[in-house]
mmCIF file of C-alpha atoms in Angstrom:
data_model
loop_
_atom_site.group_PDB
_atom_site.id
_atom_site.type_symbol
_atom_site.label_atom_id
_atom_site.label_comp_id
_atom_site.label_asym_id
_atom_site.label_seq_id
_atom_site.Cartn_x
_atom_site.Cartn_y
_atom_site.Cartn_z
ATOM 1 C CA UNK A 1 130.641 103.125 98.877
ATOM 2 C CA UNK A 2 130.600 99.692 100.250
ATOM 3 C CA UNK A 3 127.106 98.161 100.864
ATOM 4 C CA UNK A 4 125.767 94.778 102.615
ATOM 5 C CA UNK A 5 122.612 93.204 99.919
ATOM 6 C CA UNK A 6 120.509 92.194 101.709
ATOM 7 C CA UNK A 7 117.871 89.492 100.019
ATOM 8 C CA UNK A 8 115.015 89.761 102.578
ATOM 9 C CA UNK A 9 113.243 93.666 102.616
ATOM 10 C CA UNK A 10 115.335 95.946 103.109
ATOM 11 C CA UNK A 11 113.646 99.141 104.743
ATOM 12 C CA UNK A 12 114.565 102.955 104.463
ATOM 13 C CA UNK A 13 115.336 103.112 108.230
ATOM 14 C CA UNK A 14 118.222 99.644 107.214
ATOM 15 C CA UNK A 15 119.598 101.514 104.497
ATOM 16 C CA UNK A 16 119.900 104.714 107.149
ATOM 17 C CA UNK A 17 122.721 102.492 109.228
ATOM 18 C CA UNK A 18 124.327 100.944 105.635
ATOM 19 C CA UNK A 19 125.108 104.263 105.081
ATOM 20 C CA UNK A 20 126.013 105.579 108.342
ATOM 21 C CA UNK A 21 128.267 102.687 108.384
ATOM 22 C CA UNK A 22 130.270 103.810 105.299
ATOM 23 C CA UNK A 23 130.340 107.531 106.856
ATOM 24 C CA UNK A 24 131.825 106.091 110.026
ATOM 25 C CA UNK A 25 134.415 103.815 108.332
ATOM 26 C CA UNK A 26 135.494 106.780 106.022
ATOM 27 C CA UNK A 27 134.092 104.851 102.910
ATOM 28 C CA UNK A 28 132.024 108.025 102.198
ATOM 29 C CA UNK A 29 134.103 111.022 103.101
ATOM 30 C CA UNK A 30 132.988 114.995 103.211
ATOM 31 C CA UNK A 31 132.075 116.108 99.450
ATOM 32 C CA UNK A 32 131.596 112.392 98.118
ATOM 33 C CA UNK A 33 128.679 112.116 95.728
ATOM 34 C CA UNK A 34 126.638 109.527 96.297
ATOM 35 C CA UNK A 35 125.312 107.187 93.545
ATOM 36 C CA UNK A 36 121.995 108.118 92.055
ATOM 37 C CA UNK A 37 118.983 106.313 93.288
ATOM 38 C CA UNK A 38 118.939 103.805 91.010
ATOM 39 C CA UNK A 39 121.983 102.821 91.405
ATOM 40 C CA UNK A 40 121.576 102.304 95.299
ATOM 41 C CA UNK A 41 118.884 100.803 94.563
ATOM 42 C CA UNK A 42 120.174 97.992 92.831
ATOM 43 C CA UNK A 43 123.425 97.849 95.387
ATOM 44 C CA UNK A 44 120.895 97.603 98.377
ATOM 45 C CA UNK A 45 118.652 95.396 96.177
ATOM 46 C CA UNK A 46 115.844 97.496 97.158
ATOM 47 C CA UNK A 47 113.067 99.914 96.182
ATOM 48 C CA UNK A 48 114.045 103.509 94.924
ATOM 49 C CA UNK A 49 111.174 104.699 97.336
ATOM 50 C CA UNK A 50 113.129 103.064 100.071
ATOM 51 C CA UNK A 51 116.355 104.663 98.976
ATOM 52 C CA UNK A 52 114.454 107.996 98.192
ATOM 53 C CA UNK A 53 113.255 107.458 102.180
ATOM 54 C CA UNK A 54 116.427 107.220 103.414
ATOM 55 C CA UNK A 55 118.317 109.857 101.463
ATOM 56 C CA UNK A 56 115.880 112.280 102.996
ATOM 57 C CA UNK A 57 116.156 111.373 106.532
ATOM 58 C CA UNK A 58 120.128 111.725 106.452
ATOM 59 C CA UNK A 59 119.359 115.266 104.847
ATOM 60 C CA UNK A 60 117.183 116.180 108.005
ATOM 61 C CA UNK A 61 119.659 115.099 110.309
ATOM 62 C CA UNK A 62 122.697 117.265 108.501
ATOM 63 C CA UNK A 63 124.599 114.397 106.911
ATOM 64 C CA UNK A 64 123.474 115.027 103.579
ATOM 65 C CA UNK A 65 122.992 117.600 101.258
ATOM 66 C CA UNK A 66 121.164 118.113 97.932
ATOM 67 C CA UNK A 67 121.775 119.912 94.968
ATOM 68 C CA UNK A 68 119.366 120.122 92.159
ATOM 69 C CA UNK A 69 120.454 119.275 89.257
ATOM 70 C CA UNK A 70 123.783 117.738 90.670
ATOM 71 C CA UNK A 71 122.696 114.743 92.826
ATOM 72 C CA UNK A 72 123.320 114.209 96.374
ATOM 73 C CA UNK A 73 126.308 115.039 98.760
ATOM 74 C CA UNK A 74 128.069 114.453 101.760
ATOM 75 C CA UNK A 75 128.019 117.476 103.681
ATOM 76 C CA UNK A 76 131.276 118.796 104.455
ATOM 77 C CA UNK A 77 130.970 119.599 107.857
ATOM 78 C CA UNK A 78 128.495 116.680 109.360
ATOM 79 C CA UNK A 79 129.352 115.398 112.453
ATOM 80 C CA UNK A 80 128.647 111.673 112.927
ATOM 81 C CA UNK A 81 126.232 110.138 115.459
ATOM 82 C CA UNK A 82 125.492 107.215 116.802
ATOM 83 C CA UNK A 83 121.468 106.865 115.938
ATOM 84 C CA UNK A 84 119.828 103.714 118.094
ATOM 85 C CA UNK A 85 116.310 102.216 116.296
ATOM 86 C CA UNK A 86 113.971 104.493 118.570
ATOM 87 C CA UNK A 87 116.083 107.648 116.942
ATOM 88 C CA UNK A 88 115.987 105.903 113.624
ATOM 89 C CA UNK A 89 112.281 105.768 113.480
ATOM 90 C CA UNK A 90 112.063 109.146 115.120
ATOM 91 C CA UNK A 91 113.586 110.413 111.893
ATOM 92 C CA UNK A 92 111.228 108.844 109.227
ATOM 93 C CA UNK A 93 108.068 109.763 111.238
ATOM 94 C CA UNK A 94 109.412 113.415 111.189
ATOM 95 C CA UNK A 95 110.064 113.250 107.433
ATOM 96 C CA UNK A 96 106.691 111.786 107.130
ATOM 97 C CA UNK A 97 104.927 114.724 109.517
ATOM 98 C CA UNK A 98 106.553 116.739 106.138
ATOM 99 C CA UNK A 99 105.090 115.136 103.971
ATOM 100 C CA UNK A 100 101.679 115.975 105.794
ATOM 101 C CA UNK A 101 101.739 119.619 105.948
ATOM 102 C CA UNK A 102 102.410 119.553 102.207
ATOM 103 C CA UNK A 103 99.238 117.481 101.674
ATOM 104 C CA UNK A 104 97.522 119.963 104.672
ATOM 105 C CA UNK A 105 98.601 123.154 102.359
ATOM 106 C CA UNK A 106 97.045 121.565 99.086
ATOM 107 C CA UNK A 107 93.948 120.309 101.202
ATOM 108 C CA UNK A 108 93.198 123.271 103.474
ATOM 109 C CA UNK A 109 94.048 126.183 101.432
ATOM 110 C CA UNK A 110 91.999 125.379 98.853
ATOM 111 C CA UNK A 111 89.024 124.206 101.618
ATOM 112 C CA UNK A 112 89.038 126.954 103.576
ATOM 113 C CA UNK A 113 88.496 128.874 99.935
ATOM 114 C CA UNK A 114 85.239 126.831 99.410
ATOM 115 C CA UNK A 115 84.249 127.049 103.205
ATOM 116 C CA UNK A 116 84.144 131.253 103.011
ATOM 117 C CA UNK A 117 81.687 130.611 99.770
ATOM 118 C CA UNK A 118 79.613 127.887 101.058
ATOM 119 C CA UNK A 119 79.405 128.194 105.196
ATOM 120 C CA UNK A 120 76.437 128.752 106.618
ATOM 121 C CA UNK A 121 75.175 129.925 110.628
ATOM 122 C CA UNK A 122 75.724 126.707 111.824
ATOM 123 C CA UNK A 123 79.026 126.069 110.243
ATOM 124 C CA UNK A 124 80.402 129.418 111.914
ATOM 125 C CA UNK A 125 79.133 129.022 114.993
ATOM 126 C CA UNK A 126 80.920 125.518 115.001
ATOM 127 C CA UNK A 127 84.384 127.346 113.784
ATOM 128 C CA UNK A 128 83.891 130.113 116.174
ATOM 129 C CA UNK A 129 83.050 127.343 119.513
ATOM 130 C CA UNK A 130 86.617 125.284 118.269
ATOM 131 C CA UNK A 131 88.633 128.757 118.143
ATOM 132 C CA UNK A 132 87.415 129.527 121.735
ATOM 133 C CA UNK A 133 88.223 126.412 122.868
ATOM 134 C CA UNK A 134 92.139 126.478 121.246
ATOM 135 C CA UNK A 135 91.748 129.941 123.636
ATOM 136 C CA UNK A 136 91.186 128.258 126.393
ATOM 137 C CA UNK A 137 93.979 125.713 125.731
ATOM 138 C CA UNK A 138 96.669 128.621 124.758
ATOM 139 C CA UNK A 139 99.176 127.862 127.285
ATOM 140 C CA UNK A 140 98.910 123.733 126.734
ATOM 141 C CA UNK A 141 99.692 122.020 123.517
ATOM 142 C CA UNK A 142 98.534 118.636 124.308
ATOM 143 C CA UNK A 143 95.102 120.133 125.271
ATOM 144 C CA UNK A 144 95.508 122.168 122.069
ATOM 145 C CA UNK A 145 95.472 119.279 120.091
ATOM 146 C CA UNK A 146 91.389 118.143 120.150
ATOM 147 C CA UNK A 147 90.447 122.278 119.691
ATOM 148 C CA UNK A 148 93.033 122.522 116.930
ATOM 149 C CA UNK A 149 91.663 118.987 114.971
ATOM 150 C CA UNK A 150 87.789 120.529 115.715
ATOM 151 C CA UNK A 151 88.499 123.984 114.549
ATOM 152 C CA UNK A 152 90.061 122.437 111.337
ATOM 153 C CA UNK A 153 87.070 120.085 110.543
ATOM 154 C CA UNK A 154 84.744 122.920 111.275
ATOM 155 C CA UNK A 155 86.691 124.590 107.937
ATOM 156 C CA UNK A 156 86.161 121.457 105.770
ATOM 157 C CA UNK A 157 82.701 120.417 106.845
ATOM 158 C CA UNK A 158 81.544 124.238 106.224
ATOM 159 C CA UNK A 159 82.892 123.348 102.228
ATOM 160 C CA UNK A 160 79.458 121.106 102.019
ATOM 161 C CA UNK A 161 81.938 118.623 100.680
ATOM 162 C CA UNK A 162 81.621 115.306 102.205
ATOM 163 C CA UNK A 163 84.908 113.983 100.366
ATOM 164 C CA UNK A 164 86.648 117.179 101.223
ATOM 165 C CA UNK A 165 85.665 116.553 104.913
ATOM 166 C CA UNK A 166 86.472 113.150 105.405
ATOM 167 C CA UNK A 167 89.919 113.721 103.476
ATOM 168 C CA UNK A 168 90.330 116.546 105.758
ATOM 169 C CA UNK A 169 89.886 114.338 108.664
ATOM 170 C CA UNK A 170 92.007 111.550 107.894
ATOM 171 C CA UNK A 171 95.137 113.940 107.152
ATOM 172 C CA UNK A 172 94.545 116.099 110.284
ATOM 173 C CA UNK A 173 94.203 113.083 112.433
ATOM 174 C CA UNK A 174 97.412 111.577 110.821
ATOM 175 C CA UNK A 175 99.475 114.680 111.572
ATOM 176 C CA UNK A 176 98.195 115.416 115.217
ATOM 177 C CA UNK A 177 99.179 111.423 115.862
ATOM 178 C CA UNK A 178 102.656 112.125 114.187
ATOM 179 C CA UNK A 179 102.999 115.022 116.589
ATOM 180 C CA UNK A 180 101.725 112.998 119.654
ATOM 181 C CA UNK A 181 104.349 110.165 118.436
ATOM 182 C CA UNK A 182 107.319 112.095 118.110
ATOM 183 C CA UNK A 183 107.525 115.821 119.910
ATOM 184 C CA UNK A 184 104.706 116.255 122.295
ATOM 185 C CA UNK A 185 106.667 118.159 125.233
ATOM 186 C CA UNK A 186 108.681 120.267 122.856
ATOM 187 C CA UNK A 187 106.738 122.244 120.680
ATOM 188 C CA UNK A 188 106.072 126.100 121.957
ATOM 189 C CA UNK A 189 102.518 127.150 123.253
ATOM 190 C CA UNK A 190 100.352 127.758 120.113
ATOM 191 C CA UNK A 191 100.088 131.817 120.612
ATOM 192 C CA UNK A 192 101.311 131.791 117.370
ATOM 193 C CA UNK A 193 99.076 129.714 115.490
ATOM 194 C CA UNK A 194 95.897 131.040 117.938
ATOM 195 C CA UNK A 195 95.981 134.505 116.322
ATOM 196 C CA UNK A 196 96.573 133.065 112.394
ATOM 197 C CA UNK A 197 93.578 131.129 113.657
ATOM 198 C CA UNK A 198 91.354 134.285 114.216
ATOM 199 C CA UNK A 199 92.212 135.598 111.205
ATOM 200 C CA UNK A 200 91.126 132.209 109.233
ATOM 201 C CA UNK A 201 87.813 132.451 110.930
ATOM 202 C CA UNK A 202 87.198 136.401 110.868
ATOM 203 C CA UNK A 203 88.093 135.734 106.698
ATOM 204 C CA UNK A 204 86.051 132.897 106.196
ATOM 205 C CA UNK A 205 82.827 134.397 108.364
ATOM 206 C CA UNK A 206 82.851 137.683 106.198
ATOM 207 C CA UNK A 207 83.111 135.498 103.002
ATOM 208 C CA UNK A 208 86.851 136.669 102.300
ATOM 209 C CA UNK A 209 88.052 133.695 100.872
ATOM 210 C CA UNK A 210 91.672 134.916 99.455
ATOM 211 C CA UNK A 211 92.411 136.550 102.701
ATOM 212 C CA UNK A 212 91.313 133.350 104.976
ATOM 213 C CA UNK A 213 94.005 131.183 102.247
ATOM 214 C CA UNK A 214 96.265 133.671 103.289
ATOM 215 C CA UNK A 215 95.730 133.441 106.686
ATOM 216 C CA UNK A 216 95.540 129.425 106.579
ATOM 217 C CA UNK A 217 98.864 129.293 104.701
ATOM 218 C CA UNK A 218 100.397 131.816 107.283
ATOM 219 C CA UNK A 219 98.701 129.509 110.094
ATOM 220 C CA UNK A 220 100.044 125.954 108.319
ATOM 221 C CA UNK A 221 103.874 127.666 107.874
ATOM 222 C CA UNK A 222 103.689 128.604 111.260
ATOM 223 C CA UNK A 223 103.418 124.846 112.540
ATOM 224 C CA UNK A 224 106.096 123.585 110.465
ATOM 225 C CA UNK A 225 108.696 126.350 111.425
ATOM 226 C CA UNK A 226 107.584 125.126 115.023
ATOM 227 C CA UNK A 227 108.222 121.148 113.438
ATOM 228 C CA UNK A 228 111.841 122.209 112.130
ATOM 229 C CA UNK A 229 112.805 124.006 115.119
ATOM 230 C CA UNK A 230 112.095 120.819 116.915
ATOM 231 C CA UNK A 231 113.843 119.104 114.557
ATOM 232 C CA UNK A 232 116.942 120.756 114.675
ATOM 233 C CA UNK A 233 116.952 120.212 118.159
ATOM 234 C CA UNK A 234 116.121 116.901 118.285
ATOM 235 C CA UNK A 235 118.965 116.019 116.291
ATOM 236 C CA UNK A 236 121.519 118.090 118.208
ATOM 237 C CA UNK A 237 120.561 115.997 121.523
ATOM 238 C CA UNK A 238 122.011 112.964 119.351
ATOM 239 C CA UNK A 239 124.871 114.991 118.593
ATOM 240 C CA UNK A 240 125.834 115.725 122.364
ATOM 241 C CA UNK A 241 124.547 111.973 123.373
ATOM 242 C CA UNK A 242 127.115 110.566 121.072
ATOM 243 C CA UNK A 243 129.941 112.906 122.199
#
């Protein structure tokens, strides 16, 4: 693989079009293994976080593959795009909306555990107003969005956990401005996600807290089905721009 150093910072989305470059010169052909991270690192002259980025962005967008255990792979049956900036950045704040709902399943699930022990009248009659109000907003994501973030801190403020809460908000607030950012017009109406949502509340209310984690994962999976479905399609409108 032939790479430019660079000396000044080099950042994940740069090291995106390095390697695009090589796939479009034929430099990295269908099946090649790429060089570990370390060793990018040092023929970029950057960061392995920066490589790490970057690897995972071609991944979402089907150029790469990885195998653990074996390293990293290009796939056999990619098909190259041209990817402009805008697109570029497009990709790493979808990788980082991933990284989110990971941190949302560690952070929730194990809130909305504490909230079913610890809630009291006030804190369920705050979950129940937000779930009535995500209702009333079934049909309109970008209206869902302020329901959604209350009904969410509702869970984590009912934990009687002010570090819990203001984690809680900080994350939430992160991934509803990723989703603002990068898909707002695409994603479904929440039906979906309304009905785990009763099942979260009706859990936590009756002091059920496995069945409201099990609800709240079934709830957070939900949203990032909806995130790679979005995905997918968002990087098939490169492929037919670029055809």
């Amino acid at each position: 693989m032939k790479v430019q150093k660079i000396k000044k910072n080099l950042t994940s989305e740069m090291v995106i079009e390095e390697i695009l470059k090589n796939l479009k010169s034929g430099d990295l052909q269908p099946g090649d293994k790429l060089p570990t991270e370390r060793e990018m690192g040092r023929m970029f002259g950057v960061g392995r976080s920066s490589i790490r980025e970057a690897v995972k962005g071609l991944v979402l967008l089907g150029y790469l593959e990885a195998s653990q255990g074996k390293g990293t792979f290009v796939k056999a049956d990619f098909a190259f795009k041209n990817l402009s900036p805008v697109e570029l950045q497009s990709v790493m704040a979808a990788e980082d909306i991933f990284e989110l709902m990971e941190l949302r399943k560690i952070l929730e699930c194990n809130a909305v555990e504490l909230a079913a022990k610890r809630a009291d009248n006030d804190d369920k009659d705050r979950i129940n107003k937000a779930l009535e109000q995500m209702k009333a907003c079934r049909e309109d994501f970008r209206r869902f969005y302020k329901p959604d973030f209350d009904f969410h801190i509702a869970i984590a403020t009912a934990t009687h956990n002010k570090m819990i809460s203001d984690m809680m908000r900080i994350v939430v607030e992160k991934a509803h401005e990723q989703y603002e950012k990068f898909m707002p017009d695409k994603l479904c109406p929440p039906g979906e996600a309304i009905h785990t949502a009763e099942q979260i509340a009706a859990g936590l209310i009756k002091g059920e807290g496995q069945k409201a984690v099990k609800h709240m994962k079934e709830h957070l999976k939900l949203v990032e089905i909806e995130l790679k479905r979005v995905l997918s399609n968002h990087s098939d409108s490169y492929s037919k721009n670029a055809a």
